[in-house]
Coordinates of C-alpha atoms in Angstrom, one line a residue:
Chain A
M1 CA 9.0 7.4 -13.8
K2 CA 7.7 5.1 -16.6
W3 CA 6.2 8.0 -18.7
Q4 CA 9.4 8.3 -20.5
V5 CA 10.6 10.3 -23.5
P6 CA 9.7 8.2 -26.4
L7 CA 12.7 7.1 -28.6
R8 CA 11.9 8.7 -31.9
K9 CA 12.4 7.4 -35.3
R10 CA 13.4 10.1 -37.3
K11 CA 12.1 10.1 -40.9
Q12 CA 14.5 10.2 -43.7
D13 CA 14.2 13.3 -45.6
A14 CA 13.0 12.5 -49.2
A15 CA 15.7 13.5 -51.5
G16 CA 15.5 17.1 -52.9
E17 CA 12.0 17.6 -51.9
A18 CA 11.2 20.9 -50.4
K19 CA 8.4 20.6 -47.8
R20 CA 6.7 22.4 -45.0
P21 CA 8.2 21.6 -41.7
V22 CA 6.1 19.0 -39.6
I23 CA 6.9 17.9 -36.1
G24 CA 9.8 15.6 -36.0
D25 CA 11.4 16.9 -39.1
R26 CA 13.8 19.5 -37.7
S27 CA 16.8 19.1 -39.9
Q28 CA 19.1 18.8 -36.9
M29 CA 19.1 16.3 -34.0
S30 CA 19.1 19.2 -31.6
L31 CA 18.2 23.0 -32.0
S32 CA 21.4 24.7 -33.0
V33 CA 22.9 27.7 -31.1
D34 CA 22.2 29.9 -34.1
E35 CA 18.4 28.9 -34.0
V36 CA 18.4 29.7 -30.2
R37 CA 19.8 33.2 -31.2
R38 CA 17.1 33.7 -33.8
V39 CA 14.3 32.8 -31.5
A40 CA 15.8 35.1 -28.7
T41 CA 16.0 37.9 -30.9
L42 CA 12.1 37.3 -31.8
A43 CA 11.5 37.0 -27.9
H44 CA 13.4 40.3 -27.1
L45 CA 15.7 38.1 -24.7
S46 CA 19.3 38.7 -24.3
L47 CA 21.1 35.3 -23.5
T48 CA 24.6 34.7 -22.2
D49 CA 26.7 32.2 -24.0
E50 CA 26.1 29.6 -21.3
D51 CA 22.2 30.2 -21.6
E52 CA 22.5 29.7 -25.3
K53 CA 24.2 26.3 -24.9
Q54 CA 21.6 25.3 -22.2
F55 CA 18.7 26.3 -24.2
A56 CA 20.1 24.4 -27.4
V57 CA 20.1 21.1 -25.4
K58 CA 17.2 21.6 -22.9
L59 CA 14.8 22.8 -25.8
S60 CA 15.8 20.2 -28.2
G61 CA 14.6 17.5 -25.4
I62 CA 11.4 19.2 -24.8
L63 CA 10.8 19.4 -28.5
D64 CA 11.8 15.7 -29.2
Y65 CA 9.1 14.9 -26.5
I66 CA 6.6 16.9 -28.3
D67 CA 7.4 15.2 -31.6
Q68 CA 5.1 12.2 -30.3
L69 CA 2.2 14.3 -31.6
S70 CA 3.2 13.4 -35.1
E71 CA 2.1 9.9 -34.3
L72 CA -1.6 11.1 -34.6
D73 CA -3.3 11.5 -38.0
T74 CA -5.1 15.0 -37.6
S75 CA -5.8 15.5 -41.0
D76 CA -9.6 15.5 -40.6
V77 CA -9.6 17.2 -37.2
Q78 CA -10.8 20.7 -36.5
P79 CA -8.5 22.8 -34.3
T80 CA -9.8 23.8 -30.8
S81 CA -8.5 27.2 -29.6
H82 CA -10.9 27.5 -26.8
S83 CA -12.5 24.7 -24.7
L84 CA -16.0 26.5 -24.6
E85 CA -17.9 27.5 -27.6
I86 CA -18.0 31.1 -26.9
N87 CA -18.6 33.6 -30.0
N88 CA -17.6 37.2 -30.0
V89 CA -19.0 38.9 -26.9
F90 CA -20.0 42.6 -27.6
R91 CA -20.8 45.3 -25.1
E92 CA -21.0 49.1 -25.2
D93 CA -17.9 50.7 -25.4
E94 CA -18.3 53.0 -22.3
T95 CA -16.0 54.6 -20.0
K96 CA -16.1 53.4 -16.5
N97 CA -14.1 52.5 -13.4
T98 CA -11.2 54.4 -14.8
F99 CA -8.4 56.4 -13.1
G100 CA -6.2 59.2 -13.9
K101 CA -3.0 58.8 -15.7
E102 CA -1.0 59.4 -12.5
T103 CA -2.3 56.3 -11.0
W104 CA -1.2 54.1 -13.9
Q105 CA 2.1 55.8 -13.7
D106 CA 2.6 55.3 -10.2
N107 CA 4.2 51.8 -11.3
A108 CA 6.3 53.4 -14.2
P109 CA 10.2 52.7 -13.8
A110 CA 10.8 56.1 -15.4
K111 CA 8.7 59.1 -16.2
D112 CA 8.8 62.8 -17.0
H113 CA 6.0 65.2 -17.0
G114 CA 3.2 62.7 -17.3
H115 CA 5.1 60.6 -20.2
Y116 CA 6.9 57.3 -20.0
T117 CA 10.4 57.9 -20.7
V118 CA 12.7 55.3 -22.5
P119 CA 16.4 55.4 -23.5
R120 CA 17.3 56.9 -26.9
V121 CA 15.4 55.2 -29.7
V122 CA 17.3 56.8 -32.7
E123 CA 20.9 57.9 -32.8
G124 CA 21.1 61.7 -33.1
Chain B
M1 CA -5.1 31.2 20.5
S2 CA -3.4 29.1 17.8
N3 CA -6.3 26.5 17.7
L4 CA -8.5 29.3 16.3
C5 CA -6.2 28.9 13.2
Y6 CA -7.4 25.1 12.8
L7 CA -11.1 25.9 12.3
T8 CA -12.6 25.5 8.8
I9 CA -14.3 28.5 7.1
R10 CA -17.7 27.0 8.2
E11 CA -16.8 26.5 11.9
L12 CA -15.1 29.9 11.9
L13 CA -18.3 31.5 10.3
N14 CA -20.6 29.7 13.0
K15 CA -18.2 31.0 15.9
L16 CA -18.2 34.8 14.4
K17 CA -21.9 34.5 13.9
A18 CA -22.5 33.4 17.5
S19 CA -20.2 36.2 18.7
E20 CA -17.9 33.6 20.4
I21 CA -14.8 35.2 18.8
T22 CA -14.0 38.3 16.7
S23 CA -12.5 38.7 13.5
E24 CA -9.9 40.6 14.9
E25 CA -8.8 37.8 17.3
V26 CA -8.8 35.2 14.7
T27 CA -6.9 37.5 12.2
K28 CA -4.3 38.2 14.9
A29 CA -4.0 34.5 15.8
Y30 CA -3.3 33.9 11.9
L31 CA -0.7 36.8 11.9
D32 CA 1.0 35.6 15.0
R33 CA 1.1 31.9 13.5
I34 CA 2.5 33.2 10.3
S35 CA 5.2 35.2 11.9
E36 CA 6.0 32.3 14.2
L37 CA 6.0 29.3 11.4
D38 CA 6.2 30.8 8.0
K39 CA 9.9 31.0 8.0
K40 CA 10.0 27.1 7.8
I41 CA 7.4 27.2 4.9
N42 CA 7.9 30.3 3.0
S43 CA 4.4 30.3 1.8
Y44 CA 3.7 34.1 1.8
V45 CA 5.4 36.6 -0.3
T46 CA 3.5 39.4 1.3
V47 CA 1.6 39.5 4.6
D48 CA -0.6 42.6 4.8
V49 CA -0.5 42.9 8.9
E50 CA -1.9 46.5 9.1
G51 CA -4.3 46.0 6.3
A52 CA -5.6 42.7 7.6
L53 CA -6.2 44.1 11.1
E54 CA -8.0 47.0 9.5
Q55 CA -10.2 44.9 7.4
A56 CA -11.0 42.6 10.4
R57 CA -12.0 45.3 12.7
E58 CA -14.1 46.7 9.8
A59 CA -15.8 43.2 9.7
D60 CA -16.4 43.2 13.3
K61 CA -18.0 46.5 13.3
K62 CA -20.1 45.6 10.2
R63 CA -21.4 42.3 12.0
S64 CA -22.1 44.3 15.1
N65 CA -24.4 46.3 12.8
G66 CA -26.3 43.5 11.6
D67 CA -24.3 42.7 8.4
E68 CA -24.3 38.9 7.4
G69 CA -21.6 38.8 4.6
A70 CA -21.0 35.3 3.4
L71 CA -17.4 35.4 4.3
L72 CA -17.6 38.3 6.9
G73 CA -14.4 38.5 8.9
V74 CA -12.8 35.3 7.4
P75 CA -9.0 35.6 6.8
L76 CA -8.0 34.3 3.4
A77 CA -5.0 34.3 1.4
L78 CA -4.7 35.0 -2.5
K79 CA -2.0 33.6 -4.9
D80 CA 0.2 36.3 -5.8
L81 CA -0.9 36.6 -9.3
I82 CA -4.4 37.8 -8.5
V83 CA -4.3 41.5 -8.4
T84 CA -5.2 43.3 -5.2
K85 CA -5.6 47.0 -5.1
G86 CA -2.9 48.9 -3.2
L87 CA -1.1 45.5 -2.1
R88 CA 2.0 44.4 -4.1
T89 CA 1.4 41.6 -6.7
T90 CA 4.5 39.9 -7.9
C91 CA 3.8 36.8 -9.6
S92 CA 7.0 35.8 -7.6
S93 CA 8.8 37.3 -10.2
K94 CA 11.7 39.9 -10.1
I95 CA 10.1 41.7 -13.1
L96 CA 7.1 42.6 -10.8
E97 CA 8.9 42.8 -7.5
N98 CA 7.5 46.2 -6.9
F99 CA 4.2 46.2 -8.7
V100 CA 1.3 47.7 -6.9
P101 CA -1.9 47.2 -8.7
P102 CA -4.3 50.2 -8.9
Y103 CA -7.4 47.9 -9.1
D104 CA -8.8 44.5 -7.7
A105 CA -9.2 41.4 -9.9
F106 CA -12.8 40.2 -10.1
V107 CA -12.5 37.4 -7.4
T108 CA -10.8 39.9 -5.0
K109 CA -13.6 42.4 -5.4
K110 CA -16.2 39.5 -4.8
L111 CA -14.2 38.2 -1.7
K112 CA -14.1 41.9 -0.3
E113 CA -17.8 42.4 -1.1
A114 CA -18.5 39.2 0.9
G115 CA -16.5 40.7 4.0
A116 CA -13.4 38.5 3.8
V117 CA -10.1 39.7 5.2
I118 CA -7.2 39.5 2.8
I119 CA -4.4 38.4 4.9
G120 CA -1.7 38.2 2.3
K121 CA -0.2 37.0 -1.0
T122 CA 1.0 33.5 -1.4
N123 CA 4.3 32.4 -3.0
M124 CA 4.2 30.4 -6.3
D125 CA 6.3 29.3 -9.3
E126 CA 7.3 32.3 -11.1
F127 CA 4.4 33.3 -13.5
A128 CA 2.8 30.0 -12.3
M129 CA 5.4 28.0 -14.6
G130 CA 6.3 25.0 -12.5
S131 CA 5.1 22.2 -10.5
S132 CA 7.2 22.5 -7.4
S133 CA 7.1 26.1 -6.3
E134 CA 10.9 26.3 -6.4
T135 CA 11.0 28.7 -9.3
S136 CA 9.9 31.6 -7.3
Y137 CA 12.3 34.8 -7.0
F138 CA 11.4 34.6 -3.5
G139 CA 12.7 31.3 -2.7
A140 CA 11.1 27.7 -2.8
V141 CA 8.0 26.9 -0.7
R142 CA 8.4 23.9 1.6
N143 CA 5.8 21.1 2.2
P144 CA 4.3 21.5 5.7
W145 CA 4.3 17.6 6.0
N146 CA 8.0 17.3 5.4
T147 CA 10.0 20.4 4.8
D148 CA 12.5 18.6 2.7
K149 CA 9.8 18.1 0.1
I150 CA 8.1 20.3 -2.4
P151 CA 4.6 21.4 -1.9
G152 CA 3.6 21.0 -5.6
G153 CA 2.9 24.0 -7.8
S154 CA 2.4 26.2 -9.0
S155 CA 0.0 27.2 -6.3
G156 CA 2.3 25.7 -3.8
G157 CA 2.2 28.8 -1.4
S158 CA -1.6 28.6 -1.1
A159 CA -1.6 25.0 -0.6
A160 CA 1.0 25.0 2.0
A161 CA -0.5 28.1 3.7
V162 CA -3.9 26.3 4.0
S163 CA -2.2 22.8 5.1
A164 CA -0.1 24.6 7.7
N165 CA -3.1 26.6 9.0
L166 CA -1.6 29.9 8.0
C167 CA -5.0 31.2 6.5
A168 CA -8.6 29.9 6.8
G169 CA -8.7 29.2 3.0
A170 CA -6.9 30.5 -0.3
L171 CA -7.3 30.9 -3.9
G172 CA -5.2 29.5 -6.4
S173 CA -5.0 29.3 -10.2
D174 CA -4.7 26.1 -12.5
T175 CA -3.3 26.0 -16.0
G176 CA -2.2 22.3 -16.1
G177 CA -2.8 21.2 -12.5
S178 CA -1.6 24.1 -10.4
I179 CA -4.4 23.9 -8.0
R180 CA -5.1 20.2 -7.8
Q181 CA -1.4 18.9 -7.8
P182 CA -0.2 21.0 -4.8
A183 CA -3.6 20.4 -3.0
A184 CA -3.0 16.6 -3.3
L185 CA 0.8 17.0 -2.2
C186 CA -0.1 19.2 0.8
G187 CA -3.3 17.3 1.8
V188 CA -5.8 20.2 1.2
V189 CA -8.9 20.4 -1.0
G190 CA -8.2 22.1 -4.5
L191 CA -11.0 22.8 -7.1
K192 CA -10.2 23.8 -10.6
P193 CA -13.7 25.0 -12.0
T194 CA -14.7 24.7 -15.5
Y195 CA -13.1 27.3 -17.9
G196 CA -15.1 30.3 -17.7
R197 CA -16.9 29.5 -14.6
V198 CA -14.8 32.1 -12.6
S199 CA -13.7 35.4 -14.2
R200 CA -10.0 35.9 -15.1
F201 CA -10.3 39.8 -14.8
G202 CA -7.3 40.7 -12.6
L203 CA -5.5 37.3 -12.9
V204 CA -2.1 37.9 -14.4
A205 CA -2.1 36.0 -17.5
F206 CA 0.1 32.9 -18.3
A207 CA -2.0 30.7 -20.8
S208 CA -5.3 32.5 -21.4
S209 CA -7.1 29.6 -22.9
L210 CA -6.2 27.3 -20.0
D211 CA -5.9 29.5 -16.8
Q212 CA -8.7 29.2 -14.2
I213 CA -8.9 30.5 -10.6
G214 CA -10.3 28.2 -7.8
P215 CA -10.5 27.6 -4.2
M216 CA -7.9 25.8 -1.9
T217 CA -9.3 24.8 1.4
K218 CA -9.3 22.6 4.5
D219 CA -12.5 20.6 3.5
V220 CA -14.9 20.2 0.8
E221 CA -17.7 22.4 2.2
D222 CA -15.2 25.3 2.3
A223 CA -14.5 24.9 -1.2
A224 CA -18.2 25.1 -2.1
I225 CA -18.6 28.2 0.2
L226 CA -15.7 30.0 -1.7
M227 CA -17.1 28.9 -5.1
N228 CA -20.4 30.7 -4.1
A229 CA -18.3 33.8 -3.5
I230 CA -16.1 33.9 -6.5
A231 CA -18.0 32.1 -9.4
G232 CA -20.5 33.9 -11.7
H233 CA -20.4 36.0 -14.9
D234 CA -18.2 39.1 -15.3
P235 CA -18.7 41.2 -18.3
M236 CA -14.9 42.3 -18.0
D237 CA -13.8 38.9 -18.8
S238 CA -15.3 37.9 -22.4
T239 CA -14.5 34.3 -21.8
C240 CA -16.4 34.2 -18.6
A241 CA -19.4 32.1 -19.2
N242 CA -23.0 33.5 -18.6
E243 CA -24.3 30.4 -17.0
P244 CA -26.7 29.8 -14.0
M245 CA -25.0 29.9 -10.7
P246 CA -25.9 27.2 -8.4
D247 CA -25.8 27.2 -4.6
Y248 CA -22.5 25.0 -4.5
T249 CA -23.2 24.0 -0.7
A250 CA -26.6 22.9 -1.6
D251 CA -26.0 19.0 -2.5
I252 CA -22.6 18.4 -1.1
N253 CA -24.3 16.0 1.6
K254 CA -26.3 14.1 -1.0
G255 CA -23.8 11.2 -1.2
V256 CA -23.0 9.5 -4.5
K257 CA -25.9 7.1 -4.6
G258 CA -27.0 6.8 -8.3
L259 CA -24.0 8.6 -9.8
K260 CA -22.1 6.8 -12.4
I261 CA -18.3 7.0 -11.9
G262 CA -15.9 6.2 -14.7
I263 CA -12.4 4.9 -14.1
P264 CA -9.9 5.5 -17.0
E265 CA -7.3 2.8 -17.1
E266 CA -5.0 5.3 -18.9
Y267 CA -4.5 6.9 -15.5
F268 CA -3.4 4.0 -13.8
T269 CA -0.4 3.0 -15.9
A270 CA 3.0 1.7 -15.1
G271 CA 4.3 5.1 -13.7
L272 CA 1.8 5.4 -11.0
D273 CA 3.3 5.0 -7.5
G274 CA 1.9 1.7 -5.9
E275 CA 0.8 3.4 -2.8
I276 CA -1.1 5.9 -4.5
E277 CA -2.8 3.5 -6.7
K278 CA -3.9 1.5 -3.7
S279 CA -5.2 4.2 -1.7
V280 CA -7.2 5.6 -4.7
R281 CA -8.5 2.1 -5.5
D282 CA -9.7 1.7 -1.9
N283 CA -11.4 5.1 -2.0
I284 CA -13.1 4.0 -5.3
K285 CA -14.4 1.1 -3.3
F286 CA -15.8 3.5 -0.7
L287 CA -17.7 5.4 -3.4
E288 CA -19.3 2.1 -4.8
D289 CA -20.2 0.9 -1.2
D290 CA -21.9 4.5 -0.7
G291 CA -24.2 3.6 -3.7
A292 CA -22.1 4.9 -6.9
K293 CA -22.0 2.6 -10.0
V294 CA -18.4 2.1 -10.9
V295 CA -17.6 1.5 -14.6
P296 CA -14.5 1.4 -16.8
V297 CA -14.1 4.4 -19.2
S298 CA -11.5 5.2 -22.1
L299 CA -9.6 8.2 -22.5
P300 CA -7.4 7.1 -25.5
H301 CA -5.6 10.2 -26.0
T302 CA -4.4 10.7 -22.4
K303 CA -0.8 10.3 -23.2
Y304 CA -0.8 13.2 -25.8
G305 CA -1.7 15.7 -23.1
V306 CA 1.6 16.8 -21.9
P307 CA 3.3 17.3 -25.2
T308 CA -0.1 19.2 -26.3
Y309 CA 0.1 21.3 -23.2
Y310 CA 3.9 22.1 -23.9
V311 CA 3.1 23.6 -27.2
L312 CA -0.2 25.5 -26.2
A313 CA 0.9 26.9 -22.9
P314 CA 4.3 28.2 -23.7
A315 CA 2.9 29.7 -27.0
E316 CA 0.1 31.6 -25.3
A317 CA 2.9 32.4 -22.6
S318 CA 5.4 34.1 -25.0
S319 CA 2.7 36.3 -26.3
N320 CA 1.2 37.1 -23.0
L321 CA 4.6 38.0 -21.3
A322 CA 5.5 40.2 -24.1
R323 CA 4.1 43.1 -22.0
Y324 CA 7.0 42.9 -19.5
D325 CA 9.3 45.3 -21.3
G326 CA 10.4 47.7 -18.7
V327 CA 8.4 50.7 -19.8
R328 CA 4.9 51.1 -18.1
Y329 CA 5.5 49.1 -14.9
G330 CA 7.9 46.4 -13.2
F331 CA 11.5 46.2 -13.2
R332 CA 13.8 47.9 -15.8
N333 CA 17.5 47.4 -16.7
K334 CA 18.9 51.0 -16.3
D335 CA 22.3 50.4 -17.9
S336 CA 21.1 49.9 -21.4
E337 CA 22.1 52.3 -24.2
G338 CA 19.3 52.2 -26.6
L339 CA 15.7 50.9 -26.5
A340 CA 16.1 47.5 -28.0
D341 CA 19.0 46.8 -25.6
M342 CA 16.8 47.9 -22.6
Y343 CA 14.0 45.6 -23.6
K344 CA 16.5 42.5 -24.1
N345 CA 18.3 43.3 -20.8
T346 CA 15.3 43.9 -18.8
R347 CA 13.8 40.6 -19.7
K348 CA 17.1 39.0 -19.3
D349 CA 17.4 40.4 -15.8
G350 CA 13.7 40.2 -14.8
F351 CA 12.6 36.8 -15.7
G352 CA 14.0 33.5 -14.1
A353 CA 15.2 30.4 -16.0
E354 CA 11.9 28.5 -16.4
V355 CA 10.1 31.5 -17.6
K356 CA 12.7 32.1 -20.1
R357 CA 12.6 28.7 -21.2
R358 CA 8.9 28.8 -21.8
I359 CA 9.2 32.0 -23.5
M360 CA 11.7 30.7 -25.9
L361 CA 9.7 27.4 -26.5
G362 CA 6.5 29.4 -27.3
T363 CA 8.3 31.8 -29.5
Y364 CA 9.9 29.0 -31.5
A365 CA 6.6 27.1 -31.8
L366 CA 4.8 30.4 -33.1
S367 CA 7.6 31.6 -35.4
S368 CA 7.5 31.7 -39.1
G369 CA 7.3 28.4 -40.7
Y370 CA 6.5 26.1 -37.6
Y371 CA 3.0 27.4 -36.7
D372 CA 1.3 24.5 -38.5
A373 CA 3.7 22.0 -37.3
Y374 CA 3.4 22.8 -33.6
Y375 CA 0.6 25.2 -32.7
L376 CA -2.1 24.1 -35.2
K377 CA -1.2 20.5 -34.5
A378 CA -1.5 20.9 -30.9
Q379 CA -4.9 22.6 -31.1
K380 CA -6.0 19.7 -33.2
V381 CA -4.8 17.2 -30.7
R382 CA -6.6 19.3 -28.3
T383 CA -9.8 18.5 -30.0
L384 CA -9.2 14.9 -29.6
I385 CA -8.4 15.1 -26.1
K386 CA -11.6 17.1 -25.5
N387 CA -13.8 14.6 -27.5
D388 CA -12.5 11.8 -25.2
F389 CA -14.0 13.5 -22.4
V390 CA -17.1 14.5 -24.2
T391 CA -17.6 10.9 -25.2
A392 CA -16.9 9.6 -21.6
F393 CA -19.3 11.9 -20.1
K394 CA -22.1 10.6 -22.1
K395 CA -21.5 7.1 -20.2
V396 CA -20.5 8.5 -16.8
D397 CA -21.2 11.5 -14.5
V398 CA -17.7 11.8 -13.0
I399 CA -14.5 10.4 -13.6
V400 CA -12.1 9.4 -10.8
T401 CA -8.3 9.0 -10.9
P402 CA -5.2 9.7 -8.9
T403 CA -4.3 13.5 -8.7
T404 CA -0.5 12.8 -9.0
P405 CA 1.5 9.9 -10.0
T406 CA 3.8 10.2 -7.0
A407 CA 3.7 11.9 -3.6
A408 CA 5.8 15.2 -3.0
F409 CA 9.0 14.7 -4.1
G410 CA 12.4 16.2 -2.7
I411 CA 13.4 19.8 -3.1
G412 CA 15.7 20.2 -6.0
E413 CA 15.2 16.6 -7.1
K414 CA 13.8 17.5 -10.5
T415 CA 15.0 21.1 -11.1
D416 CA 17.7 20.1 -13.6
D417 CA 15.4 18.2 -15.8
P418 CA 12.4 20.3 -17.1
L419 CA 10.8 17.2 -18.8
E420 CA 10.7 15.1 -15.6
M421 CA 9.1 18.1 -13.8
Y422 CA 6.5 18.5 -16.7
L423 CA 5.4 14.9 -16.2
S424 CA 4.5 15.4 -12.5
D425 CA 1.1 17.2 -14.0
I426 CA 0.4 14.1 -16.5
L427 CA -2.8 13.4 -14.6
T428 CA -4.2 16.8 -14.2
I429 CA -3.2 18.4 -17.5
N430 CA -6.0 17.1 -19.7
A431 CA -8.8 18.9 -17.7
N432 CA -7.3 22.2 -18.6
I433 CA -6.8 21.2 -22.3
A434 CA -10.5 20.2 -22.4
G435 CA -11.7 22.9 -20.0
I436 CA -13.7 20.7 -17.7
P437 CA -13.7 21.1 -13.8
G438 CA -11.6 18.9 -11.5
I439 CA -11.1 18.6 -7.8
S440 CA -8.7 17.1 -5.7
V441 CA -9.4 15.7 -2.2
P442 CA -7.2 14.2 0.3
C443 CA -7.7 10.4 0.4
G444 CA -4.9 9.0 2.4
F445 CA -1.2 9.0 3.4
T446 CA 2.0 7.2 2.2
A447 CA 3.9 5.2 4.6
D448 CA 6.3 8.1 4.9
G449 CA 3.4 10.2 5.9
L450 CA 3.0 12.2 2.9
P451 CA -0.7 13.0 1.7
I452 CA -2.2 11.5 -1.2
G453 CA -4.9 13.0 -3.4
L454 CA -7.8 11.6 -5.2
Q455 CA -9.0 13.6 -8.4
A456 CA -12.6 13.7 -9.4
L457 CA -13.1 15.2 -13.0
G458 CA -16.6 16.3 -14.2
A459 CA -18.6 17.4 -17.4
Y460 CA -18.8 21.1 -18.1
F461 CA -20.2 23.2 -15.3
D462 CA -21.0 20.2 -13.0
E463 CA -18.8 21.3 -10.2
A464 CA -21.6 20.2 -8.1
S465 CA -21.1 16.4 -8.7
L466 CA -17.4 16.8 -7.9
L467 CA -18.2 18.3 -4.7
R468 CA -20.5 15.4 -3.8
V469 CA -18.0 12.8 -4.7
A470 CA -15.1 14.8 -2.8
K471 CA -17.4 14.9 0.2
V472 CA -18.0 11.1 0.4
V473 CA -14.0 10.5 0.0
E474 CA -13.4 13.1 2.8
Q475 CA -15.6 11.5 5.2
K476 CA -14.7 7.9 4.4
A477 CA -11.1 8.4 4.1
G478 CA -10.9 10.1 7.5
V479 CA -7.8 11.9 6.7
L480 CA -9.4 15.4 7.5
A481 CA -8.5 15.5 11.3
E482 CA -4.7 15.2 10.5
N483 CA -2.6 18.3 10.6
P484 CA 1.2 18.5 9.7
S485 CA 3.2 19.2 13.0
L486 CA 5.4 22.2 12.6

């Protein structure tokens, strides 16, 4: 494969200057295990110690690759969230094609008297 | 009656109309073939034996009563992220292993209305995240042309099932090349329509601004036939375009005389395999011989497609997959103490490694302080990539490229290196970022006997021109008659 991960020149931090993060400006060469833990908490994922180490290495590699976007000056470019120019689409809020609660709850992993049940939320 | 399985949808419909065969016969032939051969390929997650035979008998009854549904009695397979009422839909994930949807996707409903027989659900990369169909909870899919090779992905099960004649045609979904890349590697036709051309209602969401459903078929005409059945406006998907619906079969035999075809040199760079380049360039010559005007075009931001995609798609995925929490449906870890632990352990046990990787990447890119640097930046580069195509399509009608940089690679070859895997979509990914339509059509074979695909990209809602180009390639390349031996 010739489409290789570009060797990235890392910018030197301007001394003492607090700045917003930009691509390619992560403070460490690789994502730290602590940072992996922070993201896993946000994503509601529990990870094994091995996972944490793996993610630190592999995600860093991918983020390094993504860093090549910083080569492009996009200061005057508008973002595109959708390829088509579709504006808000409105319709009447009518009930149709609906099923009873029981139908939806057929797939529930745990239920009781028409309610979804989950483990205890507050220690009592 | 295995030869019934080699018929295209058009040929099958002709025989059904002429009462030469019944839908029950052909459905049974497919079911027998699946039970005999699919252990080698693993293209299906679920085969609906009883349901398919029942639908087939119903179709035969309708036909004898004068019903002429556009797909009446034709056995089709659906990628297992398109929901089917009463038929398990897993996304090839443990977390949805036992999920039975209470409703049909828009495309499922349209196919059923046209009289199609839904024979089963095809295997795929878990949640469509992958390029090799190896990340499935139900095991890797194998390429029918060489079972040591991957079939491509993520719609690898649909591609392999069509290629191995285990269904008459199939639907896949394409977020970064997931229809076109496996179509190329398995030697079938795959069409990714314009974003918004086909409703995503009932398509389990991966990256909502990129996902699109499309046909995977034995030939170009079949792709047009399926497009006629599934495309069109659906008020249940607010991103579904309300554009006029052409008859996609109308112009497919018009040839390419008068069409201007652009060749972007950025797609013929050093990483492209020599055999693939030669085959695609030979086919471009065929198109020129048939009357197309071939001109160079430039798509200067091509190389930024993969890094842009790997911000946008994981970011959208991390949000879309937040719904799998073990509460309302799907797998739940039952050994957790409290609610928060239950969420975390359910997702830990329910998702595979690649899905977790993308959730992590997307969550990181969207997390506080990083949004501007990653997501907003990628959305801006998306504008540049889109503008490349908009500019090019002022000059040309269609752009022709290879579909993949290499032919099918070996099973296990790239599973340890996600980045290498991501780069196998380098030639297909920008069509999703820009939202334009693209088709892959078989155009030759490598010396090792692996299929090669030619990709045609078109302007918004101009699937018709892509079908014309693909039809000429199909006729000139002459690879249609080939079938993998199993």
